[in-house]
Short mmCIF file of N, CA, C and O in Angstrom, two decimals:
data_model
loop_
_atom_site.label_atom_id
_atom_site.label_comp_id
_atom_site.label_asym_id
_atom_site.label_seq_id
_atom_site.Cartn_x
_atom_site.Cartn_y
_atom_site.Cartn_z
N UNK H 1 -7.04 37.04 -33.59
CA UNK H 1 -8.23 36.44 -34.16
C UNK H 1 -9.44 37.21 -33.63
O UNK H 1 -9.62 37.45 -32.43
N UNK H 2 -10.22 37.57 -34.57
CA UNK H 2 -11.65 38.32 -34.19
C UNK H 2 -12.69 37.42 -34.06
O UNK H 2 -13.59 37.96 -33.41
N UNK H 3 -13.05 36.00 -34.46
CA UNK H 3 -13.68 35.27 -33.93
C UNK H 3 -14.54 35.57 -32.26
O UNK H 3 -14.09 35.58 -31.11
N UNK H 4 -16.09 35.81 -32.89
CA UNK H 4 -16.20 35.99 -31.66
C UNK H 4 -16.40 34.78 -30.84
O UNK H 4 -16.00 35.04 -29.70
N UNK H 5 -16.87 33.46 -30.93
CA UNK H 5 -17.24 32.41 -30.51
C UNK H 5 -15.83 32.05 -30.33
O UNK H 5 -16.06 30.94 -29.84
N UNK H 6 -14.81 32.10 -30.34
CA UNK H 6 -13.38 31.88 -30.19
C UNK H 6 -13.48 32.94 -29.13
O UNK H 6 -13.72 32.21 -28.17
N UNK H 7 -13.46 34.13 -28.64
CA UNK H 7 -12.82 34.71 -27.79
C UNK H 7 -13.89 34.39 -26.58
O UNK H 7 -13.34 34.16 -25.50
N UNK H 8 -14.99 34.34 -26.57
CA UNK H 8 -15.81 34.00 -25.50
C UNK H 8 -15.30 33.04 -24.73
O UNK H 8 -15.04 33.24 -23.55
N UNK H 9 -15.09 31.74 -25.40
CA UNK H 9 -14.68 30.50 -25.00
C UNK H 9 -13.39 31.06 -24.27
O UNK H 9 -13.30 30.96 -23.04
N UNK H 10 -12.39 31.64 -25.01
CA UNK H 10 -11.16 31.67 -24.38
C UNK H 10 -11.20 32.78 -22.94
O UNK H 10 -10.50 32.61 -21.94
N UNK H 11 -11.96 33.66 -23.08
CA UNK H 11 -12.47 34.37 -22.14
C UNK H 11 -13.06 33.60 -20.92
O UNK H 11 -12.83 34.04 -19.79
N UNK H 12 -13.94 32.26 -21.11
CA UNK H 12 -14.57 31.83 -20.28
C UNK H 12 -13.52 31.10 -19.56
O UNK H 12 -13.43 31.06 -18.33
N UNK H 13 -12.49 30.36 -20.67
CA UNK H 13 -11.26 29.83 -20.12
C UNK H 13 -10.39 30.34 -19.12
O UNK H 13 -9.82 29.61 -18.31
N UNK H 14 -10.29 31.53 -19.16
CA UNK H 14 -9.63 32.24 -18.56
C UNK H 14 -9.81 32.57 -16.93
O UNK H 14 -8.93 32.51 -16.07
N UNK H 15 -11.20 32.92 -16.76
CA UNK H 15 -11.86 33.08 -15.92
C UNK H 15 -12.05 31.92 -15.38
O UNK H 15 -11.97 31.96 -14.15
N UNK H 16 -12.32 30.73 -15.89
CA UNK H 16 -12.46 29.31 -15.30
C UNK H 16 -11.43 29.03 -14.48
O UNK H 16 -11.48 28.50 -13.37
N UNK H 17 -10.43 29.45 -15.13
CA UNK H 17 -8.99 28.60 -14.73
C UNK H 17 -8.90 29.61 -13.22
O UNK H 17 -9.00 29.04 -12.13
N UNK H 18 -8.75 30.85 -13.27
CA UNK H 18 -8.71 31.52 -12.18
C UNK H 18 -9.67 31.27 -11.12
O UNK H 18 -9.29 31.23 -9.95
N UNK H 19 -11.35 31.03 -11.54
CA UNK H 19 -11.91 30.52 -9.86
C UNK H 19 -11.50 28.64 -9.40
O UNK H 19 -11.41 28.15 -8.28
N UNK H 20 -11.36 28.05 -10.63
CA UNK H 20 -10.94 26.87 -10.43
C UNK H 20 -9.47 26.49 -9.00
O UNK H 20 -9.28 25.54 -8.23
N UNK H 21 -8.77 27.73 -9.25
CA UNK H 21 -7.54 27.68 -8.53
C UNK H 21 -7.90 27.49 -7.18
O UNK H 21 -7.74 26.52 -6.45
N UNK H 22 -8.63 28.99 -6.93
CA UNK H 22 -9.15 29.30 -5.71
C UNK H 22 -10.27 28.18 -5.22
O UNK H 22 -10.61 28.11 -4.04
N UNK H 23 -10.83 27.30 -6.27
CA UNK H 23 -11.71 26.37 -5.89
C UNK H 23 -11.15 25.20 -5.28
O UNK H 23 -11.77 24.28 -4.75
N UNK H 24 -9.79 25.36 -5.42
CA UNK H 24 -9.20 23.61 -5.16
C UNK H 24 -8.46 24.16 -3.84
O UNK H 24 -8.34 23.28 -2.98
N UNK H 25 -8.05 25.16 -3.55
CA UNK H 25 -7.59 26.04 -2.50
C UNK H 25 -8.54 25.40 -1.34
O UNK H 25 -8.16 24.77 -0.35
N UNK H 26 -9.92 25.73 -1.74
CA UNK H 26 -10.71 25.15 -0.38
C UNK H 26 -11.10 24.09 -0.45
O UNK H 26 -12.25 23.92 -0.03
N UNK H 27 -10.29 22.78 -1.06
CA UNK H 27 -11.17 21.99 -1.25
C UNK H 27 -12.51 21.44 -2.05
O UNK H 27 -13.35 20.59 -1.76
N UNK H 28 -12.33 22.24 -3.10
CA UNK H 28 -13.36 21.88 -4.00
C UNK H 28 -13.29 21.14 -5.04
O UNK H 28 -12.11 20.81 -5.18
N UNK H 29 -13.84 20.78 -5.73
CA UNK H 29 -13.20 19.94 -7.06
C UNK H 29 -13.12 20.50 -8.02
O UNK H 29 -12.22 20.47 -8.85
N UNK H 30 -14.37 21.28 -8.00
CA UNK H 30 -14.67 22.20 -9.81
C UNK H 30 -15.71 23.30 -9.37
O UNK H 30 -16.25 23.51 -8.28
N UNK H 31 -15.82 23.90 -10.50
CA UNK H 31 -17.06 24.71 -10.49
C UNK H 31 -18.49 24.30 -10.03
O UNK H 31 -19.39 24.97 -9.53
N UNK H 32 -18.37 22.51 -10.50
CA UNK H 32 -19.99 22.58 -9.94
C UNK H 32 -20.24 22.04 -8.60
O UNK H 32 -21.35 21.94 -8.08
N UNK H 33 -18.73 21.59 -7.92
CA UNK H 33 -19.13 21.73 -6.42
C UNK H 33 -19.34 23.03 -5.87
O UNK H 33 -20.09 23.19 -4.90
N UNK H 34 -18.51 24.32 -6.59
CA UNK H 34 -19.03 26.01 -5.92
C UNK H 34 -20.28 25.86 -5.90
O UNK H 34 -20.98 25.86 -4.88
N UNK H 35 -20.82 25.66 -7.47
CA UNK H 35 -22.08 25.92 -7.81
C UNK H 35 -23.36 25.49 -6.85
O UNK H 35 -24.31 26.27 -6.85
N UNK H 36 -23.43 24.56 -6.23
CA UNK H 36 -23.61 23.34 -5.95
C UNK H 36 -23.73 23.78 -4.51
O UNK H 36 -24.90 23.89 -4.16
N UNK H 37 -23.09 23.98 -3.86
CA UNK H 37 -22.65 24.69 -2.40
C UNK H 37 -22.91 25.99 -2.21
O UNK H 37 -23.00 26.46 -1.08
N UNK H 38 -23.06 26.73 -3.36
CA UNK H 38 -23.55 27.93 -3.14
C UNK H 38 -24.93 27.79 -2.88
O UNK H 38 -25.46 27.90 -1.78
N UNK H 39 -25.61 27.49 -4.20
CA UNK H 39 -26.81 26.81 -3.97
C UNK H 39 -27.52 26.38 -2.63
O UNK H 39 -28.49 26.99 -2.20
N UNK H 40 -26.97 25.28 -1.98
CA UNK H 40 -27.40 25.03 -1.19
C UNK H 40 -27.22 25.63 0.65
O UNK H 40 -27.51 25.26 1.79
N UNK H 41 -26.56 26.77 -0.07
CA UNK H 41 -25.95 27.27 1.38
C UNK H 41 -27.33 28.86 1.38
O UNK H 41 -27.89 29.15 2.43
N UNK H 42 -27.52 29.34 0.55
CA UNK H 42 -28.30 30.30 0.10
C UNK H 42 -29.67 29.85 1.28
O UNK H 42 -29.59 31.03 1.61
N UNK H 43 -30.10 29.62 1.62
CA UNK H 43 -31.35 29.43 2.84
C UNK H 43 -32.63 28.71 2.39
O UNK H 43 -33.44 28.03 3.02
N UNK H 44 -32.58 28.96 1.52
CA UNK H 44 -33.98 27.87 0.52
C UNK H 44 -33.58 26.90 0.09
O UNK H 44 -32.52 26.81 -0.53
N UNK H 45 -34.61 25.65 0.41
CA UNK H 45 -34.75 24.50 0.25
C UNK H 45 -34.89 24.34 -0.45
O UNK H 45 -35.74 25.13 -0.87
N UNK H 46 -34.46 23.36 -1.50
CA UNK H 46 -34.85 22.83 -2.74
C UNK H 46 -34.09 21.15 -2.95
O UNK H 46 -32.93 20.80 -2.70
N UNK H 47 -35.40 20.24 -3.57
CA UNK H 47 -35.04 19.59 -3.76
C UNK H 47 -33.46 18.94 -4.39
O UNK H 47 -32.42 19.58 -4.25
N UNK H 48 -33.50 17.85 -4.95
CA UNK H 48 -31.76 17.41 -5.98
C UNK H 48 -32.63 17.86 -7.21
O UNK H 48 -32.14 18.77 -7.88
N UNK H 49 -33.90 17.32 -7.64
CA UNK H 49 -34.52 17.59 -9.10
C UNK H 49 -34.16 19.14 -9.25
O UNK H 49 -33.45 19.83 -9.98
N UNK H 50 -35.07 19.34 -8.10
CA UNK H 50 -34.47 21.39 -8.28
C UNK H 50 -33.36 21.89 -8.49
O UNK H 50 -33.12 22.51 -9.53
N UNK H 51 -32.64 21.73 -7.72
CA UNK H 51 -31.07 21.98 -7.33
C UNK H 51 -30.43 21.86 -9.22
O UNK H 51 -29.82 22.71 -9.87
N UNK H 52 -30.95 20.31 -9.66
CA UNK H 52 -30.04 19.70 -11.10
C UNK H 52 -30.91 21.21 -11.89
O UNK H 52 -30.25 22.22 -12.14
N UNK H 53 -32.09 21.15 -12.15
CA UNK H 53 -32.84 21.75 -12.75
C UNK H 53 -32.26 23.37 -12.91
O UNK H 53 -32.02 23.99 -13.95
N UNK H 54 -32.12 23.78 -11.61
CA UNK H 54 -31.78 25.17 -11.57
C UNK H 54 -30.36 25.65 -11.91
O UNK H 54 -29.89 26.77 -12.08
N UNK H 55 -29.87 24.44 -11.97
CA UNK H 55 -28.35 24.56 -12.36
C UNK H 55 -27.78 24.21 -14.02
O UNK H 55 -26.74 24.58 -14.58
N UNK H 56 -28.62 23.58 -14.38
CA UNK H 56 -28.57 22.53 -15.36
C UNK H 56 -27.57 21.85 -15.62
O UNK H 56 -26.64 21.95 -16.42
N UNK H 57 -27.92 21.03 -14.74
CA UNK H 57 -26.74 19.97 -14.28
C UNK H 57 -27.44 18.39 -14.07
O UNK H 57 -28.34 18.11 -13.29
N UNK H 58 -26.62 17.28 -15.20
CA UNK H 58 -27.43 16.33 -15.47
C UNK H 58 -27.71 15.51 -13.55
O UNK H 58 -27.09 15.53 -12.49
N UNK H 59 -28.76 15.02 -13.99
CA UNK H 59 -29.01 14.53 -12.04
C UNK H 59 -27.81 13.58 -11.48
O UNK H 59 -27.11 13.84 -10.49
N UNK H 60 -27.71 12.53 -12.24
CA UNK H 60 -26.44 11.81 -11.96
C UNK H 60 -25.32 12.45 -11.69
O UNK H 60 -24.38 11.98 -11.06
N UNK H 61 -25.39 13.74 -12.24
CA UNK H 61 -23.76 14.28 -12.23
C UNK H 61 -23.78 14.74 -10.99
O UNK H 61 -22.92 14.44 -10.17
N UNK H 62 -25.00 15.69 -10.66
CA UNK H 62 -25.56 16.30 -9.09
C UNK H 62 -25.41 15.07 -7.91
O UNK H 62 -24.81 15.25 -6.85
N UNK H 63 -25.88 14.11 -8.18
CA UNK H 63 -25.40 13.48 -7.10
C UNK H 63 -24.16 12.78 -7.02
O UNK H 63 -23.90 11.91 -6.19
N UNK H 64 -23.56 13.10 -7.71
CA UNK H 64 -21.84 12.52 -7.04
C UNK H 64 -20.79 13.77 -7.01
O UNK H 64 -19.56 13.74 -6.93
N UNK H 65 -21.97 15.22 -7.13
CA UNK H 65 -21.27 16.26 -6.35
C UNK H 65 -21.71 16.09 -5.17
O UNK H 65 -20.99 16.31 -4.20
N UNK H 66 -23.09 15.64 -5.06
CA UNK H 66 -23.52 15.87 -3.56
C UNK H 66 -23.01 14.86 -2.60
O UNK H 66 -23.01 15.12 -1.40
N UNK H 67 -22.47 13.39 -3.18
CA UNK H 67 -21.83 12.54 -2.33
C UNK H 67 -20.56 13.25 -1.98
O UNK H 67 -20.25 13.26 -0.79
N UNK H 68 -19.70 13.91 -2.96
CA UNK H 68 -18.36 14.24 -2.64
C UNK H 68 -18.55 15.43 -1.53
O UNK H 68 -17.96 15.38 -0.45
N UNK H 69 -19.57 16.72 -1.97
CA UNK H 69 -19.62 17.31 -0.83
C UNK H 69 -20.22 16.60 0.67
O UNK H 69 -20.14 17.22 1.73
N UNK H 70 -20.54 15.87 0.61
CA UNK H 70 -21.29 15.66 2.20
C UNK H 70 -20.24 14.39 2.51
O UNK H 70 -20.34 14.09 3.70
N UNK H 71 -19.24 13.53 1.80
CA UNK H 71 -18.14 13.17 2.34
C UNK H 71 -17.19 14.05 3.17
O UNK H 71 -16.64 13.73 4.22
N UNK H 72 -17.09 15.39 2.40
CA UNK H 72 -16.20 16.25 3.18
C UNK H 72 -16.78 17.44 4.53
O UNK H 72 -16.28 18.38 5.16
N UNK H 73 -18.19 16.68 4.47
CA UNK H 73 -18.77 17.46 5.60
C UNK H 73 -19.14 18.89 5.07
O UNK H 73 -18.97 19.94 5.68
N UNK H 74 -19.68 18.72 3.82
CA UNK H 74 -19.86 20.25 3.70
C UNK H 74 -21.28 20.58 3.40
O UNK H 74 -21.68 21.75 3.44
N UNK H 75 -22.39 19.09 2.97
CA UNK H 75 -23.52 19.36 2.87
C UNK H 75 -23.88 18.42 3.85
O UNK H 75 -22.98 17.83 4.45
N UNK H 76 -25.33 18.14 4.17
CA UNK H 76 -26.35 16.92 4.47
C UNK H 76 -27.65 16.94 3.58
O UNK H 76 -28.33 17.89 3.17
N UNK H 77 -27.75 15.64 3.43
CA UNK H 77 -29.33 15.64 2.94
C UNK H 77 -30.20 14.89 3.82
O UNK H 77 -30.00 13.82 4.39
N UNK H 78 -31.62 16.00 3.81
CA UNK H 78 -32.13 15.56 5.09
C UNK H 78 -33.47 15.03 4.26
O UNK H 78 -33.69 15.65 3.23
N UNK H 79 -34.11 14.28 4.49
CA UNK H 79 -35.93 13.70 4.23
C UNK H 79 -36.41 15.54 3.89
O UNK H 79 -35.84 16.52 4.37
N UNK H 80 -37.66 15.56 2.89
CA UNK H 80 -38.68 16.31 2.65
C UNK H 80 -39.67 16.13 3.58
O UNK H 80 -40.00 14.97 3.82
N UNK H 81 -40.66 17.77 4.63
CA UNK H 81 -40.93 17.56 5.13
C UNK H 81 -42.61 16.95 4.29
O UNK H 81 -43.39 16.10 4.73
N UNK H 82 -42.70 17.68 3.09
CA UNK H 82 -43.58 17.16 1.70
C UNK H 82 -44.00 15.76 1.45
O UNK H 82 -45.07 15.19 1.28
N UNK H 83 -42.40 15.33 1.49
CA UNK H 83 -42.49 13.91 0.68
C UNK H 83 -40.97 13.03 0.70
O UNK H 83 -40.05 13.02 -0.12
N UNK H 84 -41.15 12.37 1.92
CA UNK H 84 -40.47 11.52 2.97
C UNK H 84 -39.35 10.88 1.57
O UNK H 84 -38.20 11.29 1.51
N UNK H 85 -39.78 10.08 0.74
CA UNK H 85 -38.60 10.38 -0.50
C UNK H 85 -37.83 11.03 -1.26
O UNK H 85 -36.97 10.71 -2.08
N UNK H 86 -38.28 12.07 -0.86
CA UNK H 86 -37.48 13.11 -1.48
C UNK H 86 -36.45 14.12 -0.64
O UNK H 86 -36.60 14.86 0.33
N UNK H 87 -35.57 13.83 -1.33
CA UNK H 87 -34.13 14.00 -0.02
C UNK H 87 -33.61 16.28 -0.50
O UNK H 87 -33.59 16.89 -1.57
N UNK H 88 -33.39 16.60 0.61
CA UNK H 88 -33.11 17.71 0.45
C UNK H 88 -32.00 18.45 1.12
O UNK H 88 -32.06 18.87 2.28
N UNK H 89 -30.77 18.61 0.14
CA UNK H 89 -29.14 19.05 0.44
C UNK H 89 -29.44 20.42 1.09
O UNK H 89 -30.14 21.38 0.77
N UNK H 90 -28.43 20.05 2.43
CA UNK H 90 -28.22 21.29 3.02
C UNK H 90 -26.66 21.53 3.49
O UNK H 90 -25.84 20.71 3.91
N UNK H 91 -26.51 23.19 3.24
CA UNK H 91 -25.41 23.10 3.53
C UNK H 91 -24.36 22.98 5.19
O UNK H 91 -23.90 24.09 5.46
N UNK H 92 -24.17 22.45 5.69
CA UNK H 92 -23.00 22.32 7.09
C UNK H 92 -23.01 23.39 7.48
O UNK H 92 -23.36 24.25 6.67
N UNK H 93 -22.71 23.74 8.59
CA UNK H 93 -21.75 24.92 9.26
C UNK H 93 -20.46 25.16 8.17
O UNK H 93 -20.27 26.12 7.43
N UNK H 94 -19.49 23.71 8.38
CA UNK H 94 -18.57 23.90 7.74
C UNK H 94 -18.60 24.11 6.29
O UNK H 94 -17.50 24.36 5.80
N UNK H 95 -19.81 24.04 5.30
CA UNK H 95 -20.06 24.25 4.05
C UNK H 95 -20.19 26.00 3.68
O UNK H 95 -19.84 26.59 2.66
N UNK H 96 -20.89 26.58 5.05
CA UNK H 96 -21.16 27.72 4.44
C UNK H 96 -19.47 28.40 4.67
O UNK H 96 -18.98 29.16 3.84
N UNK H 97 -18.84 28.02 5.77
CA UNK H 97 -17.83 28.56 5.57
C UNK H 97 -16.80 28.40 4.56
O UNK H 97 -15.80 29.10 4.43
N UNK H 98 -17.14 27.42 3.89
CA UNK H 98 -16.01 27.57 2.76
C UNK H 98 -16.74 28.53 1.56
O UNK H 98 -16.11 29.39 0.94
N UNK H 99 -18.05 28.26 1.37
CA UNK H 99 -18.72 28.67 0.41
C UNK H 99 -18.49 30.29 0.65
O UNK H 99 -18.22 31.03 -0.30
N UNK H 100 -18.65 30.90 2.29
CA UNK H 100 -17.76 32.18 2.08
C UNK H 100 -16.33 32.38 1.71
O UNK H 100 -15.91 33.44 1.23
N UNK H 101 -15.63 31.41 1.94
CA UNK H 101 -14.15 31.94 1.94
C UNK H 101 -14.22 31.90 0.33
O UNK H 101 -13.95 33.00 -0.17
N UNK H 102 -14.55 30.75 -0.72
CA UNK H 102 -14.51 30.82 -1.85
C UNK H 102 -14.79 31.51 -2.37
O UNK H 102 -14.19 31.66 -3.43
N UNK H 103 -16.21 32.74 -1.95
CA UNK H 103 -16.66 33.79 -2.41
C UNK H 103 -15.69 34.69 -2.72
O UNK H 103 -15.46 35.11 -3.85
N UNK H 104 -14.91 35.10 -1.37
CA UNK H 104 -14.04 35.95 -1.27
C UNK H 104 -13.00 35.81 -1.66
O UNK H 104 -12.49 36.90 -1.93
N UNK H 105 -12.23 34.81 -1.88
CA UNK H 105 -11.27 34.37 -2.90
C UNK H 105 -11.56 34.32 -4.56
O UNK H 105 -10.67 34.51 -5.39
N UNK H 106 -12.92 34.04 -4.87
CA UNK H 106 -13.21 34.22 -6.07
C UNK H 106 -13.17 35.63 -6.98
O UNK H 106 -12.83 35.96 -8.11
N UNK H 107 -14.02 36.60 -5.18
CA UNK H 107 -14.29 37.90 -5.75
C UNK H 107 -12.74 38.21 -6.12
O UNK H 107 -12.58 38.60 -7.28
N UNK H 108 -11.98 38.14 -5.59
CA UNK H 108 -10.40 38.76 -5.79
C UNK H 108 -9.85 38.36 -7.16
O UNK H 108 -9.40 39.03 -8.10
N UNK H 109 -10.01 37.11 -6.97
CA UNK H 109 -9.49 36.24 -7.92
C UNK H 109 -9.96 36.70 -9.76
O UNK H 109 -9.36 36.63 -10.83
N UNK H 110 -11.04 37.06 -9.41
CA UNK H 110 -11.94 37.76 -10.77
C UNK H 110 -11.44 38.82 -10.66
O UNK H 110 -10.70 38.94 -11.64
N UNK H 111 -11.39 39.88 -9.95
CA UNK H 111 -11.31 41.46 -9.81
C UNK H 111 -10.11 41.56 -10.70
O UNK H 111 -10.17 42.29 -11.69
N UNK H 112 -8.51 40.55 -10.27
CA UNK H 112 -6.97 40.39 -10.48
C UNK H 112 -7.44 40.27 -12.57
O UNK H 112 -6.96 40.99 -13.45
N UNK H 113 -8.14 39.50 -12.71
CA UNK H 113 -8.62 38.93 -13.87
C UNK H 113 -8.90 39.98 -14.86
O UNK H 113 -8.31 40.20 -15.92
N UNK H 114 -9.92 40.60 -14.33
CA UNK H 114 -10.42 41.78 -15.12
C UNK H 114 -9.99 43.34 -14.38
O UNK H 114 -10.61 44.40 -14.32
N UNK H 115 -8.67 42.93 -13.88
CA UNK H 115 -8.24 44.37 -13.62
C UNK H 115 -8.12 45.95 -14.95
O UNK H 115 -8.07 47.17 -14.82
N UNK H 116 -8.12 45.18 -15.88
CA UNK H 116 -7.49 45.87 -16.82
C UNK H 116 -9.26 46.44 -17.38
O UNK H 116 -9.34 46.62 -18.59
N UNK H 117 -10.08 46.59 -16.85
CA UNK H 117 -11.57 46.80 -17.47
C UNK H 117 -11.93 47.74 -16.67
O UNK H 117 -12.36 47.22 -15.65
N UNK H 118 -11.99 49.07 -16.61
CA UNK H 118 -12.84 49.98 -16.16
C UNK H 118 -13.80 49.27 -15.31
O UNK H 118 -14.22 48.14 -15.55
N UNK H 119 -14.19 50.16 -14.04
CA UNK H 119 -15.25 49.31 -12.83
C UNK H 119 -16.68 49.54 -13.95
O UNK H 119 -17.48 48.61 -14.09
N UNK H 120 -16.83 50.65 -14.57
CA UNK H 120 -18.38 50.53 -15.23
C UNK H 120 -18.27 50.04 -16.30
O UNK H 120 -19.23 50.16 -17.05
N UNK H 121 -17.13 49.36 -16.75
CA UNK H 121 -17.48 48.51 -18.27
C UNK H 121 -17.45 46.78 -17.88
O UNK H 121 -17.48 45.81 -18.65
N UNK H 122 -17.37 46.83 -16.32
CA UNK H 122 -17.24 45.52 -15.95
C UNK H 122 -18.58 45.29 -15.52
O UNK H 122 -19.01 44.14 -15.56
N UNK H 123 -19.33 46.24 -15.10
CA UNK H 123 -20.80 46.25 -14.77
C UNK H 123 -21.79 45.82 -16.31
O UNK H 123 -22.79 45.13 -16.50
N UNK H 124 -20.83 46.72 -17.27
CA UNK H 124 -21.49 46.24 -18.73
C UNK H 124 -21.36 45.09 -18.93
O UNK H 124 -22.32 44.36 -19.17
N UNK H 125 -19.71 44.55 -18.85
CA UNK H 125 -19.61 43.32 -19.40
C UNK H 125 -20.30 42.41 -18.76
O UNK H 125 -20.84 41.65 -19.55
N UNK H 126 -20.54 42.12 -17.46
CA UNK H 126 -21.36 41.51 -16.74
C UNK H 126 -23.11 41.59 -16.87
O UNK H 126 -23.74 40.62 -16.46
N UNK H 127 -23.76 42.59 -17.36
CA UNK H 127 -24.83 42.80 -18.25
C UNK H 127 -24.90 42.35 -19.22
O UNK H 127 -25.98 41.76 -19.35
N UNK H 128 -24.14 42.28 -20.26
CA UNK H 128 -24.16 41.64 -21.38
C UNK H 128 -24.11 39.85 -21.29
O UNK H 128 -24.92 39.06 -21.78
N UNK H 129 -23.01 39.58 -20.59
CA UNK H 129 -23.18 37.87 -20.69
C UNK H 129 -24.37 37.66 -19.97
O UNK H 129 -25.04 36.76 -20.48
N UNK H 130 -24.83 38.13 -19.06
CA UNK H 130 -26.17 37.53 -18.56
C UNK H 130 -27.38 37.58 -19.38
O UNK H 130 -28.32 36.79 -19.28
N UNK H 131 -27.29 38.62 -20.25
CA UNK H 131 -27.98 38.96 -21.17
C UNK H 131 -28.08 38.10 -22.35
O UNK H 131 -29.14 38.07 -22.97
N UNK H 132 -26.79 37.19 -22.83
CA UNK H 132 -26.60 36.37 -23.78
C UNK H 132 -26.82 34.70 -22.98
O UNK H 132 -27.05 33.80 -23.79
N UNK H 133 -26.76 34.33 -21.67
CA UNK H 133 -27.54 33.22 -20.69
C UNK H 133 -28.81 33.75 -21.24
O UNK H 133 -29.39 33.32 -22.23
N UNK H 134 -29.13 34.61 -20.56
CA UNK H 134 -31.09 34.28 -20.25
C UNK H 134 -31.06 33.84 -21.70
O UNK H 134 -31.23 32.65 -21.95
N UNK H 135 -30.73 35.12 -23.14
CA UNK H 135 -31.26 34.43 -24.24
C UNK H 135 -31.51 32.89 -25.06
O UNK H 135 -32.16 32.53 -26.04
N UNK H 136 -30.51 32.16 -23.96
CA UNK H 136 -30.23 30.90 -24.47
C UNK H 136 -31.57 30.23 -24.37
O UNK H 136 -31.76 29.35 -25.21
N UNK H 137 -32.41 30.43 -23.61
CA UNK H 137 -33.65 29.45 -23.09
C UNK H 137 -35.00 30.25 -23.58
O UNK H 137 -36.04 29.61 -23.39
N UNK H 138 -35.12 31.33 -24.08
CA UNK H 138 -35.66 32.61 -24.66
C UNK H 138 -36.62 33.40 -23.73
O UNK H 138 -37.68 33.95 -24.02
N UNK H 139 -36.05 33.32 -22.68
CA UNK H 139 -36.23 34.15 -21.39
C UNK H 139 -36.11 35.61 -21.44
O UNK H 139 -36.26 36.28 -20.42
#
């Protein structure tokens, strides 16, 4: 099938299923606890509004990643030093270390994936989908 909206999807499938593996490996649930943990392990503060915002991830959904991660000790949310209501996820000791090991299991895990792609057409292909994100918002 030449469908391109068919092969993307199945493409994305593909790739899903492979960091998903490695995601449950460390304890993760899904993609948007990586997401989520990466995020907040990265050194800048940002609010949950931010965090949902920058992710686009509905807020409700963000916070019962952020309960599940900081059940397993992998985030905290601490008070704004701004604005005493406004709570701001950080990641653990033990958060950033998974958030590395997942890295590095991911990077592999992708590499195994797209072994079959030339290293500079993977630089393309990776140009191009980012290229077809930004367009979504007309960035």
């Amino acid at each position: 099938m030449d469908d391109l909206a068919w092969l993307a999807m199945r493409a994305a499938d593909a790739l899903a299923s492979s960091f998903a593996t490695v995601s449950r490996e460390a304890g993760l649930s899904d993609l948007r606890d990586w997401l989520v943990l990466a995020l907040v392990a990265d050194g800048r503060q940002r609010t949950q509004l931010e965090i949902a915002d920058e992710l686009a991830i509905d807020k409700t959904t963000l916070v019962a990643v952020l309960d599940r991660l900081e059940r397993e000790g992998l985030v905290v949310r601490t008070a704004s030093d701004r604005d005493r209501r406004v709570r701001i996820p950080v990641a653990t000791e033990k958060g950033v270390a998974v958030r590395d090991q997942v890295k590095v299991a991911r990077d592999a895990a992708l590499n195994q994936r797209l072994a079959s792609i030339a290293e500079e057409d993977r630089a393309h292909f990776h140009a191009t989908l980012w290229a077809i994100v930004q367009g979504q918002d007309g960035s």
